Amino acid sequence: MTTRRPLKPTHHIVLLLLAEEPTYGVALLERLEERTAGAISLNAGSLYRTIAVLVSDGLVQPLEENSRPDGAGAPRKLYGITERGMVALRAEASRQAELLEMARELDLLEDPS
Amino acid sequence: MKRATALEALLWLYPPSHRRLYGQEMINVARHRIDRAGGGLVSKLAAAGGLVRGAAGVWKDQLGRKMAGVGRGWGLDVRFVARSLWRSRGYVLTTLVVLAAAVAANATVFSYVRGTLMTEPSYPDAESVLVVWGSNVANGQLRDVVSGPNFIDLQRRSSTFEKLAALHEDGAYVLVNGRPEVISALEVSVDFFDIVRVVPAMGRVFDTRDRMSGEAETVVITHGFWRDRLGADPGIIGRPLDFEGDPRTVIGVLPEGFEFIQPVSLFIPLHDDELAVDERMRIHYHLIGRLRPGASLADGSRELGVIAGELAAEYPAFTGWGFLAEPLHDVSVAAVRPVILILTVTVGLVLVVALVNLATLFRIRAHTRAAEISVRAALGAGRARLIRVLALETTGLSALGAAAGLAVTPFILAYVAQLVPAWITIPQSAVRVPVLVAVLDRPVAMVAFAGAVLGALLLTVPGVVSTLRVSNNLTGGSGRRVHGPMRSMRVLVGVELVVATVLCVGAALTARSAAHLLSEEVGINADGLLTLYFGDVWGLDAEGKVQYFREAVDAVEGVPGVVSAGVIDYVDFRAEDDYAHVYLLDRSFEPVFDMREEWRRVDTGLFETAGMRMVAGRGFEELDFQNTPRTAVVNEAFATKHYPGRSPVGEYLSTHDDAYRDMEIVGIVADVRSLGPASPPPPMLYVPNHGSPRGTQGMYVRVAGAPMSVAGAVREAIWSVDPSQPIQAAQPMAGLVDSWVAIPRATRLLVFALATLAWLLSAVGVFGVVSYVVRTRRSEMGIRLALGASPKRLRSDLLRTISPVVVVGVGIGLTLGVLGARAAATILYSVSPADTLSLLSALLAMCVAAFLAAYVPACRVGRVDPAEVIRAE
């Protein structure tokens, strides 16, 4: 069992999305809603609170500012996962796998077949 | 645009750093969501709500992070502070001493303030409980006692007083465990306990059953007497106590701790019928009363004025008299209030000096540590961490200093308790109240401790701010130059010198005033004089009493080492509540003037034994004791008051007592200044004691040597006449005389001690500033030495930096000192507020202190090595 503190669900999903590819705020929200089928939805305040904490913990970093494709509005900031963020994700995956295994041993999971 | 503006306004809810990093993006995301949702009001409100909730969350995250940071590294910081303080032991010691001295001085004085001026009396609704004096302003008797019939009339006629009670303190002879003892007792009329509203621990207090004589005699006892003298007998109620063969039934035991003005053991009822038939003008009793609910002091006073008018109309002897009502609690603290106020002001000034001193010390400390703090800042210590270190240091030091001060306070209080008398006379009255023995209680200790720690922390703030600014500069901050630590420190030291000079002036004036007071003639030669009370011969007639007292005096004079002995009814010359109604007679023996004055009944040897000087005429001779008393002696105060501009010798007077009528004044004896040297001595009439002697007498015994060395033999001599007679309280007269001057002496000592403390503290302040100058100008001094300047020149330059402050500070201090002394001139005795000697003493003391305190650190400049300084530069 890993000793790392479990990630909060919002932190976890944001890290997973950024692990797929670096992205900016609006796109991150849209992908979040798409991947969770609308089950998790963040507002602007909550999203950037999460990003601020992840940046401060060194799990996420701002990469660069891109101009919008249409050239309109303010430039958008891209966020990407750091190496430390990847370590945290792996640790979380491992922790969840252990929990899953325990649940399986207790026949708590439905047979995938 | 409007939408963006409204959302942007919400960004101000966020911490600045978050707003700067993510503000614009949050707005973009919020606008995107609103657009996607169609731009309706609901979507706008949802976006705004999201931003508000986000702001709360971000603040929570940031504060949590900060608090977690604060919690880290305490151990390291404590070790760092300890090491840093160890390296500055001189600073630590000075700070601790300053704090401890200030805390101890304040805790001592405020223990008295709390015990006297701030303590609620033991009786409820204290503001309704008044003392009612008989008052005859024309006779100079502002606060006096009241006769029994006048009390009864007041009790019957008053409607603003719910209850009134008469009381009189007396000693009672009681057989305790088979031995006769004099027990302190208070005679009270039956409503006394209703006024003070005390509920007995056992039995009952006086009620209507005890109002009239003829019923069984009763007594109420205190808890202490019941516990200590009667063995806490649970069946005491209903049992008799033997009062010289007359039993009194114990009807009640008062609750533990009950004390009314003065500690007594027994309460004996005064019966209304007996009070009513007493002589109209034989004034004898103190009165207290409780106002009816809703009635004010003014209502009570108005009604008392009306009743006084009625009494004067009905009884011409009462003309000129009235009643004066005052809150009892005010009266009982009136005697000590002036002394307490003087001490409070003095200790307040000492506190100012100490605080200024601490501010200077902290400022210097903070500034000298700027480099060290900068290094820590450069190594990554945050501002909060640096503040924590500095606060930790101050808190630790101030807590230690305050604890040290509080630890010594009980010893100071015990010492002060030895200096002051147990009793003090209420101004302009014949009443004494016990002086509080103050103890350091928890509230005073807690306030002193918290005040010291918080005060020290506040005083650290300017130094911390300046240090952080300096460290910021050194680590590439704003680059602003730091101005003014020297300027502000000079101001601080100037303030300190002003206050210390004021105190020095006060101390010098107090000392001179007390020296004058203490050098005044007391009127009695207390050296080698022993005093005691003896005898219990109330049952004998006058002749029998005189015979017994003569035999006792003869027996005592036969004791080896005894020079002479004399008897007087009260050994203490203070007002003992025993007055004669005196009529001055003309040549045809008709009374021309009557008044109430103190009197003492004495025997032939009294004046000579006591060493009382005859001013005019003669003292008593054996012949004066042969038949009915026909001669009297008065003191100087009596002569001046009643025979202004002429000698009373050869004049005649009578008293209310039939045994003392038509007496010729044969001599004037020197005043005995029993109310203290600063108070006018009471007029006093001395008469031969064989007319109607009291059953108990006081005795003076002149001894060739230490008075107490013959005390045992004197007792045996008295018992050789009658072994059953009680003898009490043998004590040297010097102790009694000491108590007369105890208040001015104690005030002088305390003011002097506090001023000395302020003087030392101000010297510490000057020392600190000059030390600081030497330290900060070390480079300059080194270079000047290298260029050929002499150490002497540098030293005088340094002294010049502080000398204007000393001149201005001491000058202002002297002026304020004189002004302050003028305001408090009433407490000075035979000394002008601008007394030259006192002002010169204060000036000299302050200049010497300032010069030495500046010279010692200035001498260090000679130890600066120019080569070392230049290398460092």
PDB file of C-alpha atoms in Angstrom, chain B residues 324-502:
ATOM      1  CA  LEU B 324     -23.332  64.623  58.334  1.00  0.00           C
ATOM      2  CA  ALA B 325     -24.027  61.517  56.230  1.00  0.00           C
ATOM      3  CA  GLU B 326     -21.365  59.864  54.072  1.00  0.00           C
ATOM      4  CA  PRO B 327     -21.154  56.488  52.363  1.00  0.00           C
ATOM      5  CA  LEU B 328     -19.517  54.184  54.863  1.00  0.00           C
ATOM      6  CA  HIS B 329     -17.181  52.653  52.306  1.00  0.00           C
ATOM      7  CA  ASP B 330     -15.860  56.071  51.260  1.00  0.00           C
ATOM      8  CA  VAL B 331     -15.158  56.902  54.875  1.00  0.00           C
ATOM      9  CA  SER B 332     -13.320  53.678  55.539  1.00  0.00           C
ATOM     10  CA  VAL B 333     -10.913  54.223  52.606  1.00  0.00           C
ATOM     11  CA  ALA B 334     -10.606  58.000  53.035  1.00  0.00           C
ATOM     12  CA  ALA B 335      -7.649  57.737  55.360  1.00  0.00           C
ATOM     13  CA  VAL B 336      -5.485  55.703  53.041  1.00  0.00           C
ATOM     14  CA  ARG B 337      -6.658  57.222  49.758  1.00  0.00           C
ATOM     15  CA  PRO B 338      -4.158  60.144  49.612  1.00  0.00           C
ATOM     16  CA  VAL B 339      -1.191  57.876  50.262  1.00  0.00           C
ATOM     17  CA  ILE B 340      -2.421  55.319  47.751  1.00  0.00           C
ATOM     18  CA  LEU B 341      -2.977  58.023  45.140  1.00  0.00           C
ATOM     19  CA  ILE B 342       0.533  59.426  45.635  1.00  0.00           C
ATOM     20  CA  LEU B 343       1.982  55.960  45.258  1.00  0.00           C
ATOM     21  CA  THR B 344      -0.175  55.241  42.208  1.00  0.00           C
ATOM     22  CA  VAL B 345       0.986  58.386  40.437  1.00  0.00           C
ATOM     23  CA  THR B 346       4.590  57.671  41.386  1.00  0.00           C
ATOM     24  CA  VAL B 347       4.477  54.088  40.223  1.00  0.00           C
ATOM     25  CA  GLY B 348       2.733  55.223  37.038  1.00  0.00           C
ATOM     26  CA  LEU B 349       5.667  57.517  36.304  1.00  0.00           C
ATOM     27  CA  VAL B 350       8.101  54.696  37.042  1.00  0.00           C
ATOM     28  CA  LEU B 351       6.156  52.598  34.567  1.00  0.00           C
ATOM     29  CA  VAL B 352       6.535  55.309  31.925  1.00  0.00           C
ATOM     30  CA  VAL B 353      10.293  55.359  32.499  1.00  0.00           C
ATOM     31  CA  ALA B 354      10.461  51.570  32.329  1.00  0.00           C
ATOM     32  CA  LEU B 355       8.397  51.437  29.125  1.00  0.00           C
ATOM     33  CA  VAL B 356      10.495  54.100  27.456  1.00  0.00           C
ATOM     34  CA  ASN B 357      13.563  52.237  28.570  1.00  0.00           C
ATOM     35  CA  LEU B 358      12.283  49.005  27.082  1.00  0.00           C
ATOM     36  CA  ALA B 359      11.348  50.768  23.848  1.00  0.00           C
ATOM     37  CA  THR B 360      14.912  52.085  23.591  1.00  0.00           C
ATOM     38  CA  LEU B 361      16.395  48.702  24.413  1.00  0.00           C
ATOM     39  CA  PHE B 362      14.220  46.896  21.872  1.00  0.00           C
ATOM     40  CA  ARG B 363      14.933  49.486  19.221  1.00  0.00           C
ATOM     41  CA  ILE B 364      18.672  49.160  19.724  1.00  0.00           C
ATOM     42  CA  ARG B 365      18.477  45.398  19.804  1.00  0.00           C
ATOM     43  CA  ALA B 366      16.438  45.243  16.614  1.00  0.00           C
ATOM     44  CA  HIS B 367      18.749  47.586  14.796  1.00  0.00           C
ATOM     45  CA  THR B 368      21.916  45.826  15.817  1.00  0.00           C
ATOM     46  CA  ARG B 369      20.432  42.545  14.611  1.00  0.00           C
ATOM     47  CA  ALA B 370      19.560  43.839  11.152  1.00  0.00           C
ATOM     48  CA  ALA B 371      22.543  42.119   9.513  1.00  0.00           C
ATOM     49  CA  GLU B 372      21.796  38.771  11.136  1.00  0.00           C
ATOM     50  CA  ILE B 373      18.138  38.996  10.145  1.00  0.00           C
ATOM     51  CA  SER B 374      19.163  39.889   6.598  1.00  0.00           C
ATOM     52  CA  VAL B 375      21.237  36.731   6.371  1.00  0.00           C
ATOM     53  CA  ARG B 376      18.257  34.663   7.468  1.00  0.00           C
ATOM     54  CA  ALA B 377      16.064  36.475   4.949  1.00  0.00           C
ATOM     55  CA  ALA B 378      18.633  35.838   2.227  1.00  0.00           C
ATOM     56  CA  LEU B 379      18.678  32.138   3.126  1.00  0.00           C
ATOM     57  CA  GLY B 380      14.944  31.964   2.488  1.00  0.00           C
ATOM     58  CA  ALA B 381      13.268  32.795   5.803  1.00  0.00           C
ATOM     59  CA  GLY B 382       9.921  34.418   5.070  1.00  0.00           C
ATOM     60  CA  ARG B 383       8.795  37.651   6.651  1.00  0.00           C
ATOM     61  CA  ALA B 384       6.328  35.787   8.876  1.00  0.00           C
ATOM     62  CA  ARG B 385       9.111  33.530  10.119  1.00  0.00           C
ATOM     63  CA  LEU B 386      11.358  36.490  10.902  1.00  0.00           C
ATOM     64  CA  ILE B 387       8.572  38.242  12.788  1.00  0.00           C
ATOM     65  CA  ARG B 388       7.942  35.022  14.661  1.00  0.00           C
ATOM     66  CA  VAL B 389      11.567  34.815  15.763  1.00  0.00           C
ATOM     67  CA  LEU B 390      11.589  38.422  16.961  1.00  0.00           C
ATOM     68  CA  ALA B 391       8.225  38.031  18.730  1.00  0.00           C
ATOM     69  CA  LEU B 392       9.381  34.787  20.333  1.00  0.00           C
ATOM     70  CA  GLU B 393      12.413  36.530  21.738  1.00  0.00           C
ATOM     71  CA  THR B 394      10.388  39.425  23.172  1.00  0.00           C
ATOM     72  CA  THR B 395       7.664  37.184  24.568  1.00  0.00           C
ATOM     73  CA  GLY B 396      10.188  34.898  26.237  1.00  0.00           C
ATOM     74  CA  LEU B 397      12.131  37.768  27.750  1.00  0.00           C
ATOM     75  CA  SER B 398       9.090  39.679  28.946  1.00  0.00           C
ATOM     76  CA  ALA B 399       7.482  36.562  30.407  1.00  0.00           C
ATOM     77  CA  LEU B 400      10.680  35.788  32.316  1.00  0.00           C
ATOM     78  CA  GLY B 401      11.019  39.382  33.511  1.00  0.00           C
ATOM     79  CA  ALA B 402       7.380  39.589  34.585  1.00  0.00           C
ATOM     80  CA  ALA B 403       7.609  36.238  36.378  1.00  0.00           C
ATOM     81  CA  ALA B 404      10.732  37.411  38.211  1.00  0.00           C
ATOM     82  CA  GLY B 405       8.960  40.640  39.195  1.00  0.00           C
ATOM     83  CA  LEU B 406       5.894  38.770  40.450  1.00  0.00           C
ATOM     84  CA  ALA B 407       8.110  36.339  42.370  1.00  0.00           C
ATOM     85  CA  VAL B 408       9.614  39.147  44.450  1.00  0.00           C
ATOM     86  CA  THR B 409       6.345  41.095  44.881  1.00  0.00           C
ATOM     87  CA  PRO B 410       5.098  39.119  47.938  1.00  0.00           C
ATOM     88  CA  PHE B 411       8.375  39.903  49.726  1.00  0.00           C
ATOM     89  CA  ILE B 412       8.016  43.609  48.928  1.00  0.00           C
ATOM     90  CA  LEU B 413       4.416  43.537  50.154  1.00  0.00           C
ATOM     91  CA  ALA B 414       5.503  41.842  53.377  1.00  0.00           C
ATOM     92  CA  TYR B 415       8.151  44.528  53.851  1.00  0.00           C
ATOM     93  CA  VAL B 416       5.691  47.353  53.171  1.00  0.00           C
ATOM     94  CA  ALA B 417       3.242  45.784  55.650  1.00  0.00           C
ATOM     95  CA  GLN B 418       5.903  46.197  58.365  1.00  0.00           C
ATOM     96  CA  LEU B 419       6.263  49.885  57.550  1.00  0.00           C
ATOM     97  CA  VAL B 420       2.666  50.958  57.895  1.00  0.00           C
ATOM     98  CA  PRO B 421       0.657  51.002  61.117  1.00  0.00           C
ATOM     99  CA  ALA B 422      -2.182  48.576  61.681  1.00  0.00           C
ATOM    100  CA  TRP B 423      -4.630  51.461  62.218  1.00  0.00           C
ATOM    101  CA  ILE B 424      -5.003  54.854  60.677  1.00  0.00           C
ATOM    102  CA  THR B 425      -7.191  57.737  61.785  1.00  0.00           C
ATOM    103  CA  ILE B 426      -9.877  58.926  59.401  1.00  0.00           C
ATOM    104  CA  PRO B 427      -9.134  62.567  58.569  1.00  0.00           C
ATOM    105  CA  GLN B 428     -11.046  65.112  60.669  1.00  0.00           C
ATOM    106  CA  SER B 429     -12.535  62.477  62.890  1.00  0.00           C
ATOM    107  CA  ALA B 430     -11.844  60.503  66.007  1.00  0.00           C
ATOM    108  CA  VAL B 431     -12.264  57.214  64.209  1.00  0.00           C
ATOM    109  CA  ARG B 432      -9.599  54.775  63.235  1.00  0.00           C
ATOM    110  CA  VAL B 433      -9.803  52.128  60.558  1.00  0.00           C
ATOM    111  CA  PRO B 434      -7.494  49.194  60.050  1.00  0.00           C
ATOM    112  CA  VAL B 435      -4.922  49.524  57.288  1.00  0.00           C
ATOM    113  CA  LEU B 436      -5.230  46.814  54.744  1.00  0.00           C
ATOM    114  CA  VAL B 437      -2.485  44.245  54.540  1.00  0.00           C
ATOM    115  CA  ALA B 438      -2.350  43.815  50.774  1.00  0.00           C
ATOM    116  CA  VAL B 439      -1.628  40.470  49.212  1.00  0.00           C
ATOM    117  CA  LEU B 440      -0.777  39.738  45.622  1.00  0.00           C
ATOM    118  CA  ASP B 441      -3.901  38.078  44.302  1.00  0.00           C
ATOM    119  CA  ARG B 442      -4.438  36.314  41.020  1.00  0.00           C
ATOM    120  CA  PRO B 443      -6.149  39.117  39.050  1.00  0.00           C
ATOM    121  CA  VAL B 444      -3.386  41.628  39.822  1.00  0.00           C
ATOM    122  CA  ALA B 445      -0.701  39.050  39.010  1.00  0.00           C
ATOM    123  CA  MET B 446      -2.418  38.078  35.764  1.00  0.00           C
ATOM    124  CA  VAL B 447      -2.944  41.667  34.636  1.00  0.00           C
ATOM    125  CA  ALA B 448       0.670  42.545  35.487  1.00  0.00           C
ATOM    126  CA  PHE B 449       1.967  39.500  33.616  1.00  0.00           C
ATOM    127  CA  ALA B 450      -0.231  39.973  30.550  1.00  0.00           C
ATOM    128  CA  GLY B 451       0.444  43.731  30.561  1.00  0.00           C
ATOM    129  CA  ALA B 452       4.198  43.171  30.641  1.00  0.00           C
ATOM    130  CA  VAL B 453       4.149  40.626  27.800  1.00  0.00           C
ATOM    131  CA  LEU B 454       1.710  42.525  25.577  1.00  0.00           C
ATOM    132  CA  GLY B 455       3.347  45.869  26.332  1.00  0.00           C
ATOM    133  CA  ALA B 456       6.755  44.466  25.465  1.00  0.00           C
ATOM    134  CA  LEU B 457       5.390  42.998  22.219  1.00  0.00           C
ATOM    135  CA  LEU B 458       3.878  46.344  21.251  1.00  0.00           C
ATOM    136  CA  LEU B 459       7.106  48.128  22.065  1.00  0.00           C
ATOM    137  CA  THR B 460       8.979  45.704  19.811  1.00  0.00           C
ATOM    138  CA  VAL B 461       6.897  46.620  16.760  1.00  0.00           C
ATOM    139  CA  PRO B 462       8.833  49.756  15.651  1.00  0.00           C
ATOM    140  CA  GLY B 463      12.121  47.910  16.005  1.00  0.00           C
ATOM    141  CA  VAL B 464      10.831  44.908  14.055  1.00  0.00           C
ATOM    142  CA  VAL B 465       9.497  47.094  11.266  1.00  0.00           C
ATOM    143  CA  SER B 466      12.794  48.906  10.986  1.00  0.00           C
ATOM    144  CA  THR B 467      14.766  45.650  11.060  1.00  0.00           C
ATOM    145  CA  LEU B 468      12.672  44.075   8.336  1.00  0.00           C
ATOM    146  CA  ARG B 469      13.069  47.183   6.242  1.00  0.00           C
ATOM    147  CA  VAL B 470      16.828  47.086   6.688  1.00  0.00           C
ATOM    148  CA  SER B 471      16.968  43.386   5.877  1.00  0.00           C
ATOM    149  CA  ASN B 472      14.822  44.046   2.829  1.00  0.00           C
ATOM    150  CA  ASN B 473      17.318  46.668   1.698  1.00  0.00           C
ATOM    151  CA  LEU B 474      20.274  44.387   2.196  1.00  0.00           C
ATOM    152  CA  THR B 475      18.636  41.582   0.245  1.00  0.00           C
ATOM    153  CA  GLY B 476      17.859  43.787  -2.734  1.00  0.00           C
ATOM    154  CA  GLY B 477      14.534  45.242  -1.657  1.00  0.00           C
ATOM    155  CA  SER B 478      13.251  48.708  -2.204  1.00  0.00           C
ATOM    156  CA  GLY B 479      16.576  50.359  -1.431  1.00  0.00           C
ATOM    157  CA  ARG B 480      15.062  53.016   0.782  1.00  0.00           C
ATOM    158  CA  ARG B 481      17.501  54.358   3.349  1.00  0.00           C
ATOM    159  CA  VAL B 482      16.687  53.985   7.006  1.00  0.00           C
ATOM    160  CA  HIS B 483      16.507  57.262   8.803  1.00  0.00           C
ATOM    161  CA  GLY B 484      15.924  58.242  12.345  1.00  0.00           C
ATOM    162  CA  PRO B 485      16.597  55.446  14.843  1.00  0.00           C
ATOM    163  CA  MET B 486      18.964  57.834  16.604  1.00  0.00           C
ATOM    164  CA  ARG B 487      16.486  60.663  16.453  1.00  0.00           C
ATOM    165  CA  SER B 488      13.659  58.595  17.903  1.00  0.00           C
ATOM    166  CA  MET B 489      15.916  57.133  20.561  1.00  0.00           C
ATOM    167  CA  ARG B 490      17.052  60.587  21.619  1.00  0.00           C
ATOM    168  CA  VAL B 491      13.402  61.571  21.996  1.00  0.00           C
ATOM    169  CA  LEU B 492      12.727  58.443  24.044  1.00  0.00           C
ATOM    170  CA  VAL B 493      15.664  59.057  26.346  1.00  0.00           C
ATOM    171  CA  GLY B 494      14.619  62.700  26.651  1.00  0.00           C
ATOM    172  CA  VAL B 495      11.156  61.608  27.826  1.00  0.00           C
ATOM    173  CA  GLU B 496      12.753  59.189  30.235  1.00  0.00           C
ATOM    174  CA  LEU B 497      14.981  61.906  31.691  1.00  0.00           C
ATOM    175  CA  VAL B 498      12.018  64.269  32.083  1.00  0.00           C
ATOM    176  CA  VAL B 499       9.975  61.716  34.025  1.00  0.00           C
ATOM    177  CA  ALA B 500      12.922  60.528  36.115  1.00  0.00           C
ATOM    178  CA  THR B 501      13.756  64.142  37.009  1.00  0.00           C
ATOM    179  CA  VAL B 502      10.147  64.781  38.049  1.00  0.00           C
TER     180      VAL B 502
END
